[in-house]
Amino acid sequence: DPDGDGFTTEEEFIIGTDPTDPESKFTASIEMVDGKPVITYEPDLLEERKYTTWGKKSLSDPDEKWQKVNKGEEEEYNFFKMSVEIPETK
């Protein structure tokens, strides 16, 4: 973690941030568009990364599993997390 931001160099490579710059961060935001929540994130390296949004209705229900959230389904959930992967090349 050369920049001291809590992410390893490998994690920063995967999420697309600069491991030597503590100001270079992955951020996700929820914005209201036409009265519905929409999740955006930066950096958005859509061509080079696979982003997945996960949602839950409650954090206190131990039996509820995180569900994959497709665009337009955000309003069905109250809590979100993101995963970022580098797709395999063939």
Short mmCIF file of the N, C-alpha and C atoms (twelve columns), coordinates in Angstrom:
data_MODEL
# 
_entry.id   MODEL 
# 
loop_
_atom_site.group_PDB 
_atom_site.id 
_atom_site.type_symbol 
_atom_site.label_atom_id 
_atom_site.label_alt_id 
_atom_site.label_comp_id 
_atom_site.label_asym_id 
_atom_site.label_seq_id 
_atom_site.Cartn_x 
_atom_site.Cartn_y 
_atom_site.Cartn_z 
_atom_site.pdbx_PDB_model_num 
ATOM 1   N N  . ASP A 1  0.846   -1.180  0.000   1 
ATOM 2   C CA . ASP A 1  0.000   0.000   0.000   1 
ATOM 3   C C  . ASP A 1  0.895   1.248   0.000   1 
ATOM 4   N N  . PRO A 2  1.523   1.550   -1.127  1 
ATOM 5   C CA . PRO A 2  2.461   2.668   -1.182  1 
ATOM 6   C C  . PRO A 2  1.870   4.023   -0.812  1 
ATOM 7   N N  . ASP A 3  0.568   4.245   -1.094  1 
ATOM 8   C CA . ASP A 3  -0.001  5.571   -0.819  1 
ATOM 9   C C  . ASP A 3  -0.750  5.635   0.512   1 
ATOM 10  N N  . GLY A 4  -0.779  4.532   1.267   1 
ATOM 11  C CA . GLY A 4  -1.358  4.542   2.611   1 
ATOM 12  C C  . GLY A 4  -2.868  4.699   2.659   1 
ATOM 13  N N  . ASP A 5  -3.579  4.313   1.584   1 
ATOM 14  C CA . ASP A 5  -5.037  4.494   1.577   1 
ATOM 15  C C  . ASP A 5  -5.815  3.249   2.012   1 
ATOM 16  N N  . GLY A 6  -5.099  2.194   2.395   1 
ATOM 17  C CA . GLY A 6  -5.770  0.987   2.878   1 
ATOM 18  C C  . GLY A 6  -6.003  -0.062  1.814   1 
ATOM 19  N N  . PHE A 7  -5.661  0.227   0.552   1 
ATOM 20  C CA . PHE A 7  -5.806  -0.738  -0.528  1 
ATOM 21  C C  . PHE A 7  -4.430  -1.180  -1.006  1 
ATOM 22  N N  . THR A 8  -4.279  -2.468  -1.270  1 
ATOM 23  C CA . THR A 8  -3.009  -2.962  -1.787  1 
ATOM 24  C C  . THR A 8  -2.836  -2.515  -3.232  1 
ATOM 25  N N  . THR A 9  -1.620  -2.618  -3.727  1 
ATOM 26  C CA . THR A 9  -1.353  -2.277  -5.117  1 
ATOM 27  C C  . THR A 9  -2.188  -3.149  -6.046  1 
ATOM 28  N N  . GLU A 10 -2.331  -4.437  -5.733  1 
ATOM 29  C CA . GLU A 10 -3.141  -5.336  -6.549  1 
ATOM 30  C C  . GLU A 10 -4.608  -4.890  -6.567  1 
ATOM 31  N N  . GLU A 11 -5.155  -4.544  -5.395  1 
ATOM 32  C CA . GLU A 11 -6.546  -4.076  -5.338  1 
ATOM 33  C C  . GLU A 11 -6.732  -2.801  -6.157  1 
ATOM 34  N N  . GLU A 12 -5.772  -1.890  -6.061  1 
ATOM 35  C CA . GLU A 12 -5.888  -0.642  -6.824  1 
ATOM 36  C C  . GLU A 12 -5.781  -0.894  -8.321  1 
ATOM 37  N N  . PHE A 13 -4.949  -1.836  -8.725  1 
ATOM 38  C CA . PHE A 13 -4.866  -2.186  -10.141 1 
ATOM 39  C C  . PHE A 13 -6.215  -2.712  -10.622 1 
ATOM 40  N N  . ILE A 14 -6.834  -3.582  -9.837  1 
ATOM 41  C CA . ILE A 14 -8.117  -4.164  -10.228 1 
ATOM 42  C C  . ILE A 14 -9.203  -3.092  -10.327 1 
ATOM 43  N N  . ILE A 15 -9.270  -2.181  -9.345  1 
ATOM 44  C CA . ILE A 15 -10.331 -1.169  -9.386  1 
ATOM 45  C C  . ILE A 15 -9.985  0.014   -10.288 1 
ATOM 46  N N  . GLY A 16 -8.746  0.072   -10.759 1 
ATOM 47  C CA . GLY A 16 -8.367  1.097   -11.733 1 
ATOM 48  C C  . GLY A 16 -7.904  2.408   -11.141 1 
ATOM 49  N N  . THR A 17 -7.391  2.377   -9.916  1 
ATOM 50  C CA . THR A 17 -6.879  3.598   -9.306  1 
ATOM 51  C C  . THR A 17 -5.358  3.563   -9.260  1 
ATOM 52  N N  . ASP A 18 -4.743  4.701   -8.955  1 
ATOM 53  C CA . ASP A 18 -3.291  4.847   -8.920  1 
ATOM 54  C C  . ASP A 18 -2.778  4.470   -7.530  1 
ATOM 55  N N  . PRO A 19 -1.996  3.393   -7.407  1 
ATOM 56  C CA . PRO A 19 -1.527  2.959   -6.093  1 
ATOM 57  C C  . PRO A 19 -0.502  3.882   -5.442  1 
ATOM 58  N N  . THR A 20 -0.050  4.893   -6.174  1 
ATOM 59  C CA . THR A 20 0.909   5.839   -5.588  1 
ATOM 60  C C  . THR A 20 0.269   7.172   -5.230  1 
ATOM 61  N N  . ASP A 21 -1.036  7.313   -5.453  1 
ATOM 62  C CA . ASP A 21 -1.740  8.569   -5.199  1 
ATOM 63  C C  . ASP A 21 -2.879  8.339   -4.206  1 
ATOM 64  N N  . PRO A 22 -2.751  8.837   -2.960  1 
ATOM 65  C CA . PRO A 22 -3.814  8.613   -1.972  1 
ATOM 66  C C  . PRO A 22 -5.134  9.292   -2.326  1 
ATOM 67  N N  . GLU A 23 -5.116  10.240  -3.258  1 
ATOM 68  C CA . GLU A 23 -6.347  10.910  -3.685  1 
ATOM 69  C C  . GLU A 23 -7.074  10.136  -4.798  1 
ATOM 70  N N  . SER A 24 -6.411  9.144   -5.373  1 
ATOM 71  C CA . SER A 24 -7.005  8.330   -6.430  1 
ATOM 72  C C  . SER A 24 -7.839  7.233   -5.774  1 
ATOM 73  N N  . LYS A 25 -9.161  7.377   -5.840  1 
ATOM 74  C CA . LYS A 25 -10.057 6.459   -5.140  1 
ATOM 75  C C  . LYS A 25 -11.188 6.003   -6.048  1 
ATOM 76  N N  . PHE A 26 -11.694 4.806   -5.783  1 
ATOM 77  C CA . PHE A 26 -12.905 4.321   -6.428  1 
ATOM 78  C C  . PHE A 26 -14.066 4.826   -5.586  1 
ATOM 79  N N  . THR A 27 -15.015 5.487   -6.221  1 
ATOM 80  C CA . THR A 27 -16.176 5.979   -5.495  1 
ATOM 81  C C  . THR A 27 -17.456 5.529   -6.188  1 
ATOM 82  N N  . ALA A 28 -18.440 5.186   -5.390  1 
ATOM 83  C CA . ALA A 28 -19.768 4.860   -5.896  1 
ATOM 84  C C  . ALA A 28 -20.741 5.832   -5.248  1 
ATOM 85  N N  . SER A 29 -21.697 6.301   -6.044  1 
ATOM 86  C CA . SER A 29 -22.680 7.261   -5.555  1 
ATOM 87  C C  . SER A 29 -24.081 6.831   -5.972  1 
ATOM 88  N N  . ILE A 30 -25.049 7.248   -5.172  1 
ATOM 89  C CA . ILE A 30 -26.445 7.023   -5.524  1 
ATOM 90  C C  . ILE A 30 -27.049 8.383   -5.826  1 
ATOM 91  N N  . GLU A 31 -27.559 8.515   -7.044  1 
ATOM 92  C CA . GLU A 31 -28.197 9.756   -7.465  1 
ATOM 93  C C  . GLU A 31 -29.655 9.467   -7.774  1 
ATOM 94  N N  . MET A 32 -30.516 10.439  -7.550  1 
ATOM 95  C CA . MET A 32 -31.926 10.290  -7.897  1 
ATOM 96  C C  . MET A 32 -32.142 10.834  -9.307  1 
ATOM 97  N N  . VAL A 33 -32.677 9.994   -10.187 1 
ATOM 98  C CA . VAL A 33 -32.978 10.377  -11.562 1 
ATOM 99  C C  . VAL A 33 -34.438 10.040  -11.812 1 
ATOM 100 N N  . ASP A 34 -35.227 11.047  -12.101 1 
ATOM 101 C CA . ASP A 34 -36.669 10.865  -12.290 1 
ATOM 102 C C  . ASP A 34 -37.307 10.153  -11.098 1 
ATOM 103 N N  . GLY A 35 -36.847 10.511  -9.896  1 
ATOM 104 C CA . GLY A 35 -37.418 9.949   -8.670  1 
ATOM 105 C C  . GLY A 35 -36.960 8.547   -8.330  1 
ATOM 106 N N  . LYS A 36 -35.981 8.006   -9.080  1 
ATOM 107 C CA . LYS A 36 -35.495 6.652   -8.820  1 
ATOM 108 C C  . LYS A 36 -33.987 6.682   -8.576  1 
ATOM 109 N N  . PRO A 37 -33.497 5.827   -7.673  1 
ATOM 110 C CA . PRO A 37 -32.057 5.801   -7.412  1 
ATOM 111 C C  . PRO A 37 -31.286 5.158   -8.563  1 
ATOM 112 N N  . VAL A 38 -30.156 5.770   -8.905  1 
ATOM 113 C CA . VAL A 38 -29.259 5.246   -9.933  1 
ATOM 114 C C  . VAL A 38 -27.857 5.263   -9.353  1 
ATOM 115 N N  . ILE A 39 -27.149 4.152   -9.476  1 
ATOM 116 C CA . ILE A 39 -25.789 4.058   -8.947  1 
ATOM 117 C C  . ILE A 39 -24.793 4.387   -10.049 1 
ATOM 118 N N  . THR A 40 -23.863 5.296   -9.730  1 
ATOM 119 C CA . THR A 40 -22.777 5.640   -10.630 1 
ATOM 120 C C  . THR A 40 -21.465 5.388   -9.895  1 
ATOM 121 N N  . TYR A 41 -20.378 5.238   -10.648 1 
ATOM 122 C CA . TYR A 41 -19.089 4.987   -10.026 1 
ATOM 123 C C  . TYR A 41 -17.974 5.561   -10.879 1 
ATOM 124 N N  . GLU A 42 -16.859 5.869   -10.198 1 
ATOM 125 C CA . GLU A 42 -15.659 6.380   -10.853 1 
ATOM 126 C C  . GLU A 42 -14.448 5.738   -10.208 1 
ATOM 127 N N  . PRO A 43 -13.412 5.380   -10.940 1 
ATOM 128 C CA . PRO A 43 -13.377 5.492   -12.385 1 
ATOM 129 C C  . PRO A 43 -14.282 4.442   -13.020 1 
ATOM 130 N N  . ASP A 44 -14.816 4.765   -14.183 1 
ATOM 131 C CA . ASP A 44 -15.652 3.845   -14.939 1 
ATOM 132 C C  . ASP A 44 -14.827 3.333   -16.118 1 
ATOM 133 N N  . LEU A 45 -14.207 2.204   -15.915 1 
ATOM 134 C CA . LEU A 45 -13.353 1.600   -16.938 1 
ATOM 135 C C  . LEU A 45 -14.103 0.447   -17.602 1 
ATOM 136 N N  . LEU A 46 -15.321 0.729   -18.025 1 
ATOM 137 C CA . LEU A 46 -16.232 -0.296  -18.500 1 
ATOM 138 C C  . LEU A 46 -15.624 -1.225  -19.546 1 
ATOM 139 N N  . GLU A 47 -14.787 -0.700  -20.398 1 
ATOM 140 C CA . GLU A 47 -14.172 -1.545  -21.428 1 
ATOM 141 C C  . GLU A 47 -13.128 -2.490  -20.827 1 
ATOM 142 N N  . GLU A 48 -12.566 -2.127  -19.685 1 
ATOM 143 C CA . GLU A 48 -11.464 -2.887  -19.112 1 
ATOM 144 C C  . GLU A 48 -11.809 -3.619  -17.812 1 
ATOM 145 N N  . ARG A 49 -12.977 -3.351  -17.254 1 
ATOM 146 C CA . ARG A 49 -13.361 -3.951  -15.966 1 
ATOM 147 C C  . ARG A 49 -14.796 -4.442  -16.017 1 
ATOM 148 N N  . LYS A 50 -15.116 -5.360  -15.134 1 
ATOM 149 C CA . LYS A 50 -16.496 -5.827  -14.984 1 
ATOM 150 C C  . LYS A 50 -16.977 -5.344  -13.618 1 
ATOM 151 N N  . TYR A 51 -17.965 -4.446  -13.607 1 
ATOM 152 C CA . TYR A 51 -18.524 -3.901  -12.378 1 
ATOM 153 C C  . TYR A 51 -19.835 -4.625  -12.063 1 
ATOM 154 N N  . THR A 52 -20.011 -5.018  -10.821 1 
ATOM 155 C CA . THR A 52 -21.254 -5.647  -10.390 1 
ATOM 156 C C  . THR A 52 -21.755 -4.920  -9.158  1 
ATOM 157 N N  . THR A 53 -23.029 -4.559  -9.172  1 
ATOM 158 C CA . THR A 53 -23.674 -3.942  -8.017  1 
ATOM 159 C C  . THR A 53 -24.479 -5.019  -7.303  1 
ATOM 160 N N  . TRP A 54 -24.352 -5.054  -5.979  1 
ATOM 161 C CA . TRP A 54 -25.065 -6.014  -5.141  1 
ATOM 162 C C  . TRP A 54 -25.967 -5.240  -4.187  1 
ATOM 163 N N  . GLY A 55 -27.157 -5.760  -3.909  1 
ATOM 164 C CA . GLY A 55 -28.088 -5.056  -3.032  1 
ATOM 165 C C  . GLY A 55 -28.730 -5.947  -1.993  1 
ATOM 166 N N  . LYS A 56 -29.145 -5.313  -0.897  1 
ATOM 167 C CA . LYS A 56 -29.898 -5.968  0.177   1 
ATOM 168 C C  . LYS A 56 -30.984 -5.008  0.629   1 
ATOM 169 N N  . LYS A 57 -32.094 -5.550  1.078   1 
ATOM 170 C CA . LYS A 57 -33.154 -4.718  1.626   1 
ATOM 171 C C  . LYS A 57 -32.883 -4.404  3.090   1 
ATOM 172 N N  . SER A 58 -32.213 -5.324  3.790   1 
ATOM 173 C CA . SER A 58 -31.957 -5.144  5.217   1 
ATOM 174 C C  . SER A 58 -30.566 -5.659  5.553   1 
ATOM 175 N N  . LEU A 59 -29.880 -4.974  6.445   1 
ATOM 176 C CA . LEU A 59 -28.587 -5.459  6.917   1 
ATOM 177 C C  . LEU A 59 -28.726 -6.286  8.194   1 
ATOM 178 N N  . SER A 60 -29.906 -6.233  8.808   1 
ATOM 179 C CA . SER A 60 -30.093 -6.933  10.079  1 
ATOM 180 C C  . SER A 60 -30.665 -8.342  9.912   1 
ATOM 181 N N  . ASP A 61 -31.059 -8.727  8.703   1 
ATOM 182 C CA . ASP A 61 -31.602 -10.061 8.461   1 
ATOM 183 C C  . ASP A 61 -30.458 -10.990 8.068   1 
ATOM 184 N N  . PRO A 62 -30.039 -11.903 8.962   1 
ATOM 185 C CA . PRO A 62 -28.888 -12.768 8.664   1 
ATOM 186 C C  . PRO A 62 -29.164 -13.769 7.539   1 
ATOM 187 N N  . ASP A 63 -30.425 -13.995 7.217   1 
ATOM 188 C CA . ASP A 63 -30.760 -14.960 6.165   1 
ATOM 189 C C  . ASP A 63 -30.833 -14.329 4.773   1 
ATOM 190 N N  . GLU A 64 -30.888 -13.005 4.714   1 
ATOM 191 C CA . GLU A 64 -30.968 -12.342 3.412   1 
ATOM 192 C C  . GLU A 64 -29.590 -12.319 2.756   1 
ATOM 193 N N  . LYS A 65 -29.525 -12.770 1.539   1 
ATOM 194 C CA . LYS A 65 -28.272 -12.801 0.783   1 
ATOM 195 C C  . LYS A 65 -28.178 -11.560 -0.103  1 
ATOM 196 N N  . TRP A 66 -26.953 -11.144 -0.406  1 
ATOM 197 C CA . TRP A 66 -26.737 -10.062 -1.354  1 
ATOM 198 C C  . TRP A 66 -27.207 -10.543 -2.721  1 
ATOM 199 N N  . GLN A 67 -27.949 -9.691  -3.433  1 
ATOM 200 C CA . GLN A 67 -28.483 -10.014 -4.748  1 
ATOM 201 C C  . GLN A 67 -27.838 -9.117  -5.802  1 
ATOM 202 N N  . LYS A 68 -27.576 -9.696  -6.966  1 
ATOM 203 C CA . LYS A 68 -27.049 -8.898  -8.071  1 
ATOM 204 C C  . LYS A 68 -28.133 -7.907  -8.492  1 
ATOM 205 N N  . VAL A 69 -27.748 -6.637  -8.654  1 
ATOM 206 C CA . VAL A 69 -28.690 -5.574  -9.012  1 
ATOM 207 C C  . VAL A 69 -28.420 -5.143  -10.446 1 
ATOM 208 N N  . ASN A 70 -29.404 -5.316  -11.299 1 
ATOM 209 C CA . ASN A 70 -29.295 -4.856  -12.686 1 
ATOM 210 C C  . ASN A 70 -29.715 -3.389  -12.763 1 
ATOM 211 N N  . LYS A 71 -29.234 -2.705  -13.790 1 
ATOM 212 C CA . LYS A 71 -29.634 -1.303  -13.997 1 
ATOM 213 C C  . LYS A 71 -31.152 -1.219  -13.991 1 
ATOM 214 N N  . GLY A 72 -31.690 -0.246  -13.293 1 
ATOM 215 C CA . GLY A 72 -33.129 -0.058  -13.221 1 
ATOM 216 C C  . GLY A 72 -33.790 -0.787  -12.066 1 
ATOM 217 N N  . GLU A 73 -33.038 -1.635  -11.348 1 
ATOM 218 C CA . GLU A 73 -33.587 -2.373  -10.212 1 
ATOM 219 C C  . GLU A 73 -33.152 -1.792  -8.862  1 
ATOM 220 N N  . GLU A 74 -32.433 -0.685  -8.879  1 
ATOM 221 C CA . GLU A 74 -31.870 -0.139  -7.640  1 
ATOM 222 C C  . GLU A 74 -32.940 0.176   -6.599  1 
ATOM 223 N N  . GLU A 75 -34.105 0.617   -7.029  1 
ATOM 224 C CA . GLU A 75 -35.132 1.038   -6.068  1 
ATOM 225 C C  . GLU A 75 -35.665 -0.117  -5.225  1 
ATOM 226 N N  . GLU A 76 -35.352 -1.353  -5.610  1 
ATOM 227 C CA . GLU A 76 -35.814 -2.512  -4.852  1 
ATOM 228 C C  . GLU A 76 -34.967 -2.778  -3.607  1 
ATOM 229 N N  . TYR A 77 -33.835 -2.075  -3.473  1 
ATOM 230 C CA . TYR A 77 -32.891 -2.340  -2.381  1 
ATOM 231 C C  . TYR A 77 -32.594 -1.065  -1.592  1 
ATOM 232 N N  . ASN A 78 -32.128 -1.266  -0.358  1 
ATOM 233 C CA . ASN A 78 -31.772 -0.148  0.517   1 
ATOM 234 C C  . ASN A 78 -30.272 -0.011  0.741   1 
ATOM 235 N N  . PHE A 79 -29.525 -1.110  0.537   1 
ATOM 236 C CA . PHE A 79 -28.086 -1.130  0.808   1 
ATOM 237 C C  . PHE A 79 -27.378 -1.738  -0.392  1 
ATOM 238 N N  . PHE A 80 -26.180 -1.200  -0.692  1 
ATOM 239 C CA . PHE A 80 -25.456 -1.631  -1.877  1 
ATOM 240 C C  . PHE A 80 -23.981 -1.837  -1.582  1 
ATOM 241 N N  . LYS A 81 -23.365 -2.705  -2.387  1 
ATOM 242 C CA . LYS A 81 -21.916 -2.833  -2.420  1 
ATOM 243 C C  . LYS A 81 -21.537 -3.113  -3.862  1 
ATOM 244 N N  . MET A 82 -20.291 -2.865  -4.207  1 
ATOM 245 C CA . MET A 82 -19.810 -3.049  -5.572  1 
ATOM 246 C C  . MET A 82 -18.684 -4.075  -5.571  1 
ATOM 247 N N  . SER A 83 -18.600 -4.813  -6.664  1 
ATOM 248 C CA . SER A 83 -17.420 -5.638  -6.895  1 
ATOM 249 C C  . SER A 83 -16.872 -5.264  -8.275  1 
ATOM 250 N N  . VAL A 84 -15.550 -5.358  -8.391  1 
ATOM 251 C CA . VAL A 84 -14.873 -5.012  -9.634  1 
ATOM 252 C C  . VAL A 84 -13.942 -6.161  -9.978  1 
ATOM 253 N N  . GLU A 85 -13.986 -6.586  -11.239 1 
ATOM 254 C CA . GLU A 85 -13.115 -7.658  -11.697 1 
ATOM 255 C C  . GLU A 85 -12.482 -7.261  -13.019 1 
ATOM 256 N N  . ILE A 86 -11.346 -7.857  -13.303 1 
ATOM 257 C CA . ILE A 86 -10.746 -7.732  -14.628 1 
ATOM 258 C C  . ILE A 86 -11.195 -8.966  -15.402 1 
ATOM 259 N N  . PRO A 87 -11.943 -8.751  -16.483 1 
ATOM 260 C CA . PRO A 87 -12.432 -9.909  -17.242 1 
ATOM 261 C C  . PRO A 87 -11.271 -10.722 -17.820 1 
ATOM 262 N N  . GLU A 88 -11.495 -12.018 -17.921 1 
ATOM 263 C CA . GLU A 88 -10.495 -12.874 -18.542 1 
ATOM 264 C C  . GLU A 88 -10.452 -12.602 -20.033 1 
ATOM 265 N N  . THR A 89 -9.252  -12.590 -20.593 1 
ATOM 266 C CA . THR A 89 -9.117  -12.421 -22.032 1 
ATOM 267 C C  . THR A 89 -8.907  -13.795 -22.651 1 
ATOM 268 N N  . LYS A 90 -9.435  -13.949 -23.840 1 
ATOM 269 C CA . LYS A 90 -9.327  -15.257 -24.508 1 
ATOM 270 C C  . LYS A 90 -8.371  -15.201 -25.651 1 
# 
